[in-house]
Coordinates of C-alpha atoms and ligand atoms in Angstrom, one line a residue:
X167 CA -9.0 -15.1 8.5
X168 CA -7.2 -12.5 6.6
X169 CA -3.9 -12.9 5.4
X170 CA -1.9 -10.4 6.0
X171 CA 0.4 -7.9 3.5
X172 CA 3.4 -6.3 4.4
X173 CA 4.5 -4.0 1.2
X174 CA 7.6 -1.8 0.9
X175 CA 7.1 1.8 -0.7
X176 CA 10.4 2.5 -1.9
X177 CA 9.2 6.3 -3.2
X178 CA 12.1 8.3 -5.3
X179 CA 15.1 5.5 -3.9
X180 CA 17.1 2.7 -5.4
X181 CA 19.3 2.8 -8.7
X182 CA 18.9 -0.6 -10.3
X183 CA 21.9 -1.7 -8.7
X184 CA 20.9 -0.7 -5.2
X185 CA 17.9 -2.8 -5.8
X186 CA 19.5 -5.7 -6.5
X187 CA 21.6 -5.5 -3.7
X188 CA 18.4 -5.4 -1.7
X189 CA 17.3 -8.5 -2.9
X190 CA 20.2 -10.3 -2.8
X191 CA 20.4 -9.5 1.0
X192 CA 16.9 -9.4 1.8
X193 CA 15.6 -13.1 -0.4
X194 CA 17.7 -15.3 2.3
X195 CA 16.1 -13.5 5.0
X196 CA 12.4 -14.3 4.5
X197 CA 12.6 -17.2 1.7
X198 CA 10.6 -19.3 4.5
X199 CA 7.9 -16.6 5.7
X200 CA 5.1 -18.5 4.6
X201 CA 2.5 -16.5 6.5
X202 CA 2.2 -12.9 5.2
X203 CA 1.9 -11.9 1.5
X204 CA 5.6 -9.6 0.7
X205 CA 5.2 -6.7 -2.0
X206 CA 8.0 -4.6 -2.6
X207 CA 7.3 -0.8 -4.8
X208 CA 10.7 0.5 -6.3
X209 CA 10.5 2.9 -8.0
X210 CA 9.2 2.6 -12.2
X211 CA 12.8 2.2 -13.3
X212 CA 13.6 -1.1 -11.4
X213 CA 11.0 -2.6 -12.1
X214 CA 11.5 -4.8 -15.0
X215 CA 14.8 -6.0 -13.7
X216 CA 13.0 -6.3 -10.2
X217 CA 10.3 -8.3 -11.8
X218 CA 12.9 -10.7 -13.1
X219 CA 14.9 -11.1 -10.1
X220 CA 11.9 -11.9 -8.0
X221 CA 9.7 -14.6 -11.0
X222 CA 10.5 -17.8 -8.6
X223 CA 10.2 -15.9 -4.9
X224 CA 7.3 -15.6 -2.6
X225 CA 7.9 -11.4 -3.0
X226 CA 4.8 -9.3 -5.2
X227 CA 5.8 -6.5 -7.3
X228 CA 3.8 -3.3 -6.9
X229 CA 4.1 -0.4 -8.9
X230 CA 3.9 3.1 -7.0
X231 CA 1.6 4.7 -9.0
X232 CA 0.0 4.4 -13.0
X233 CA -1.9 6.7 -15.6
X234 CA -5.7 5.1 -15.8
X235 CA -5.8 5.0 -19.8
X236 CA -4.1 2.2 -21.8
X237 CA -2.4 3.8 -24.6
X238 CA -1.9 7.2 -26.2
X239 CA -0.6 10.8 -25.9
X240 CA 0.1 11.2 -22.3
X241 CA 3.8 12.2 -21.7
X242 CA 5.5 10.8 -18.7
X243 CA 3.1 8.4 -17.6
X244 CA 3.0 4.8 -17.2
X245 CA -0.6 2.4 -18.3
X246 CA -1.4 -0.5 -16.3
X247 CA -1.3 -2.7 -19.6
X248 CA 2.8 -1.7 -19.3
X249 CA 2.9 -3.0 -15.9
X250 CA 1.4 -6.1 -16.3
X251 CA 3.8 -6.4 -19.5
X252 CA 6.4 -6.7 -16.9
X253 CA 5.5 -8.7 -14.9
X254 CA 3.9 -6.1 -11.9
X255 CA 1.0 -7.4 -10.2
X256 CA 0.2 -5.1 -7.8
X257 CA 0.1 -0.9 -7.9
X258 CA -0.4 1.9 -5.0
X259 CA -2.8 4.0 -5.8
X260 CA -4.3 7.4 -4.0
X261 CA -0.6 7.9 -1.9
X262 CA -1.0 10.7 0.2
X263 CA 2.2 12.3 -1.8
X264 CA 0.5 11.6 -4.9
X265 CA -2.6 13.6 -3.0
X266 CA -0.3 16.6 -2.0
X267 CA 2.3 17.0 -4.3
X268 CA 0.2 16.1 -7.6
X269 CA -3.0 17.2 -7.4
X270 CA -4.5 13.8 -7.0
X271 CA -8.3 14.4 -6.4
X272 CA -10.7 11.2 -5.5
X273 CA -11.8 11.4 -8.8
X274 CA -8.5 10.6 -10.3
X275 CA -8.2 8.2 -7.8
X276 CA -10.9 6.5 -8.5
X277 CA -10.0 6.3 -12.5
X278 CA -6.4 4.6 -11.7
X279 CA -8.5 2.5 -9.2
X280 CA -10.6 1.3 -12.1
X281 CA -8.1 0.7 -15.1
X282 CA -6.0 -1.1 -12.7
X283 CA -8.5 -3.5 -11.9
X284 CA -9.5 -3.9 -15.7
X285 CA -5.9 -5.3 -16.2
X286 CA -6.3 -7.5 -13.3
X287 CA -3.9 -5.0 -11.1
X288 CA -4.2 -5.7 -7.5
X289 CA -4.7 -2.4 -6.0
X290 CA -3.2 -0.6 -2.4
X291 CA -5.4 2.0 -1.9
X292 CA -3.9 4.4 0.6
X293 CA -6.1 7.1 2.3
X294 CA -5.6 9.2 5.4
X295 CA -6.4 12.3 7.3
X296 CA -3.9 15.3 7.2
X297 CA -2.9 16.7 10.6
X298 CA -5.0 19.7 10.8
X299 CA -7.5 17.4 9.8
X300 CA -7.6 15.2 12.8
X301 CA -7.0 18.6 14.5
X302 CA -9.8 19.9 13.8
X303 CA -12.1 16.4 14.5
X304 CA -12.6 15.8 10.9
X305 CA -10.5 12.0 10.3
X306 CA -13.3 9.7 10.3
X307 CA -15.1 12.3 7.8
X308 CA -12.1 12.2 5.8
X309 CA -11.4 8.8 5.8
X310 CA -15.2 7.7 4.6
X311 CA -15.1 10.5 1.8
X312 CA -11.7 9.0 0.6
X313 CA -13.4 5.3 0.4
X314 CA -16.9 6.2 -0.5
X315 CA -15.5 7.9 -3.5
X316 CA -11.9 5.9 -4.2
X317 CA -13.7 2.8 -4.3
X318 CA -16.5 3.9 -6.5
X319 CA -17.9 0.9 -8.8
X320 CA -15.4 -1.2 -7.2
X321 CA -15.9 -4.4 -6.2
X322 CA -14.6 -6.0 -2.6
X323 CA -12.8 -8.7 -4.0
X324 CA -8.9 -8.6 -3.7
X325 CA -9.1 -5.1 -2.1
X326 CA -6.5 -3.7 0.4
X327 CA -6.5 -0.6 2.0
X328 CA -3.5 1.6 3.3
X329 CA -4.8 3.9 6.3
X330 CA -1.9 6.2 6.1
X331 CA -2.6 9.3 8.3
X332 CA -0.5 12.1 7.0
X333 CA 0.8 13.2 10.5
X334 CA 2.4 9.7 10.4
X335 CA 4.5 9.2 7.0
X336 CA 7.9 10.1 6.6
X337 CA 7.6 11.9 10.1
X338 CA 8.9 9.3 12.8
X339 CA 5.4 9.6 15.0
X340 CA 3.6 6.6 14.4
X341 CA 0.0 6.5 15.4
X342 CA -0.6 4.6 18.8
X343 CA -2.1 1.3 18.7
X344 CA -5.1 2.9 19.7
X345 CA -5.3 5.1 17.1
X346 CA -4.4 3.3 14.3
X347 CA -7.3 0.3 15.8
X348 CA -10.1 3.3 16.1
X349 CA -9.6 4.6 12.6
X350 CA -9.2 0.7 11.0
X351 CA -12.8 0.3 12.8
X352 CA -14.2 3.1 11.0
X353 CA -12.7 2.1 7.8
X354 CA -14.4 -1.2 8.3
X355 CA -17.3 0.2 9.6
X356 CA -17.8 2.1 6.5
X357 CA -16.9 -0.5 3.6
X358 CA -19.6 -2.4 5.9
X359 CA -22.1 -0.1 5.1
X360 CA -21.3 -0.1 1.2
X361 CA -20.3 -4.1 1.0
X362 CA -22.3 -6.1 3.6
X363 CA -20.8 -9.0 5.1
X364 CA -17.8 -8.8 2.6
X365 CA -16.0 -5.8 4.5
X366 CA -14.9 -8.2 6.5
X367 CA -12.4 -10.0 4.2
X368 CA -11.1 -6.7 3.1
X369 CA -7.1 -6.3 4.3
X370 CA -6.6 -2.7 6.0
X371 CA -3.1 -1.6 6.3
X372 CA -1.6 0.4 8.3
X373 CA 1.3 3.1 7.3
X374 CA 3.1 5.6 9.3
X375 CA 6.2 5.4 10.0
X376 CA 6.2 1.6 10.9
X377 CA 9.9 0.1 12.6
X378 CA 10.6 -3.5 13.2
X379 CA 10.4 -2.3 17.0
X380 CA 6.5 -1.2 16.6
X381 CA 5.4 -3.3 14.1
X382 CA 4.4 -5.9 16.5
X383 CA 2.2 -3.7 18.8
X384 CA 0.6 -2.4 15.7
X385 CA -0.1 -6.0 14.1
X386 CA -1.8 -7.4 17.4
X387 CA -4.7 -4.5 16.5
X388 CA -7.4 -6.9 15.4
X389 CA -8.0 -4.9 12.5
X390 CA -4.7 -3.8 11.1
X391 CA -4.1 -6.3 8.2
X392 CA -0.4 -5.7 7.4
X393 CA 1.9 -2.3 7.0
X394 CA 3.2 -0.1 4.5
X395 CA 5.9 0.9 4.7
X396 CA 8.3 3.8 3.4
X397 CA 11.5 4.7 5.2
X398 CA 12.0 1.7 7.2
X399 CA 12.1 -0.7 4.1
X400 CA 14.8 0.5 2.6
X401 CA 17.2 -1.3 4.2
X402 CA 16.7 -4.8 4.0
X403 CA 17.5 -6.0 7.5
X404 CA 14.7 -3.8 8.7
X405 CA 12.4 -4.4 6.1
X406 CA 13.2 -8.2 7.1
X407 CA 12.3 -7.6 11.1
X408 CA 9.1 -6.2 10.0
X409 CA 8.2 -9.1 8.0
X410 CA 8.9 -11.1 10.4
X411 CA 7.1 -9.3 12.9
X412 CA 5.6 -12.0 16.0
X413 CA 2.9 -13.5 14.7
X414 CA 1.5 -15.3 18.0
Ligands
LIG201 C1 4.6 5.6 3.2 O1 5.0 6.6 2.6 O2 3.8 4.9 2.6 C2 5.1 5.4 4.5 C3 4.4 4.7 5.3 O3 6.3 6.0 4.8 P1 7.1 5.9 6.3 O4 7.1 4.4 6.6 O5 8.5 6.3 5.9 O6 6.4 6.7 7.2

């Protein structure tokens, strides 16, 4: 039985003070949800007061991103011994925006991947086909190069997986049901081939623009895990709906 993960991806949003208004809305409305794991992403500068404000909940803190060396002459970027300074005990690495707007390869990738696990980081791993990409017949291609070399040297254990098809984010069309089971198949399909029996603990998101109003069609796939979710957690009634999306 997997448990599943529903995880806010709050990008470039929230002043300190807009997160705490958040929290102070959205705590009472899923204090009791005793059934999913909750991880919320603001963005770096919230995050110690964040990390604070949620010590005795049952809400995660994720990072959206780090650098994959501990210390040194890198201007502008965050090491994953800083986050787990904090108090942050998740991170999102390999977002498609991250992919697109700076030059994330699967190399790189694969180097946050690793020093995140070496501080004991648990890692969302987000991969996904671009639209011309599924155009053109290439997703499950796409979406097996993306694993095969994201999770290079990287054990099974604790590992969740965002399937975040590009066509989908920020964009209002959310992949059908259909769709987003066919491509969480292959993902499993594939971490069968390079894990064994293990694949089948593995928690696979889904992310695309995900609503309270389709997250329950989504969650009934059998092998979508949990969401990610950008625009639709920024508000913390809706954020709240999906959490508490019908679990029967
Ligand atoms: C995301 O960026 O991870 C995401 C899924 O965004 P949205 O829900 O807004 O499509």
């Amino acid at each position: 039985m997997r448990r599943p993960v529903i995880a806010a991806n709050w990008k470039m949003n929230k002043k300190i003070e807009e997160a705490q208004a958040f929290l102070d809305e959205f705590i009472p409305l899923v204090w009791n949800e005793r059934e999913v794991d909750i991880v919320i992403a603001p963005p770096f500068t919230a995050l110690y007061t964040m990390a604070n404000l949620l010590r005795i909940t049952n809400i995660g803190l994720a990072a959206q991103d780090l650098f994959y060396e501990d210390k040194g002459a890198y201007t502008g970027e965050i090491s994953p011994v800083m986050l787990t300074d904090i108090g942050c005990s998740y991170v999102i690495i390999g977002h498609s925006e991250r992919r697109i707007y700076f030059g994330e390869t699967d190399e790189i990738v694969n180097k946050k991947f690793r020093a995140a696990r070496r501080h004991g980081l648990e890692v969302i791993f987000c991969i996904g086909e671009s639209l011309s990409e599924r155009e053109a017949g290439m997703t499950f291609d796409v979406l097996k190069r993306q694993i095969s070399e994201g999770i290079r040297d990287i054990s099974s254990d604790g590992l969740i997986i965002a399937y975040e098809p590009v066509w989908a984010i920020g964009t209002g069309k959310t992949a059908t049901p259909d769709q987003a089971q066919e491509a969480h198949e292959s993902i499993r399909k594939t971490l069968s081939h390079l894990y064994g029996e293990p694949a089948k603990g593995v928690r696979i998101l889904y992310g695309g623009s995900v609503t309270p109003e389709n997250a329950d069609v989504l969650m009934a796939c059998p092998d979508v895990d949990g969401a990610l979710v950008g625009g639709a957690s920024l508000k913390a009634d809706s954020f709240a709906g999906i959490v508490k999306y019908n679990k029967q």
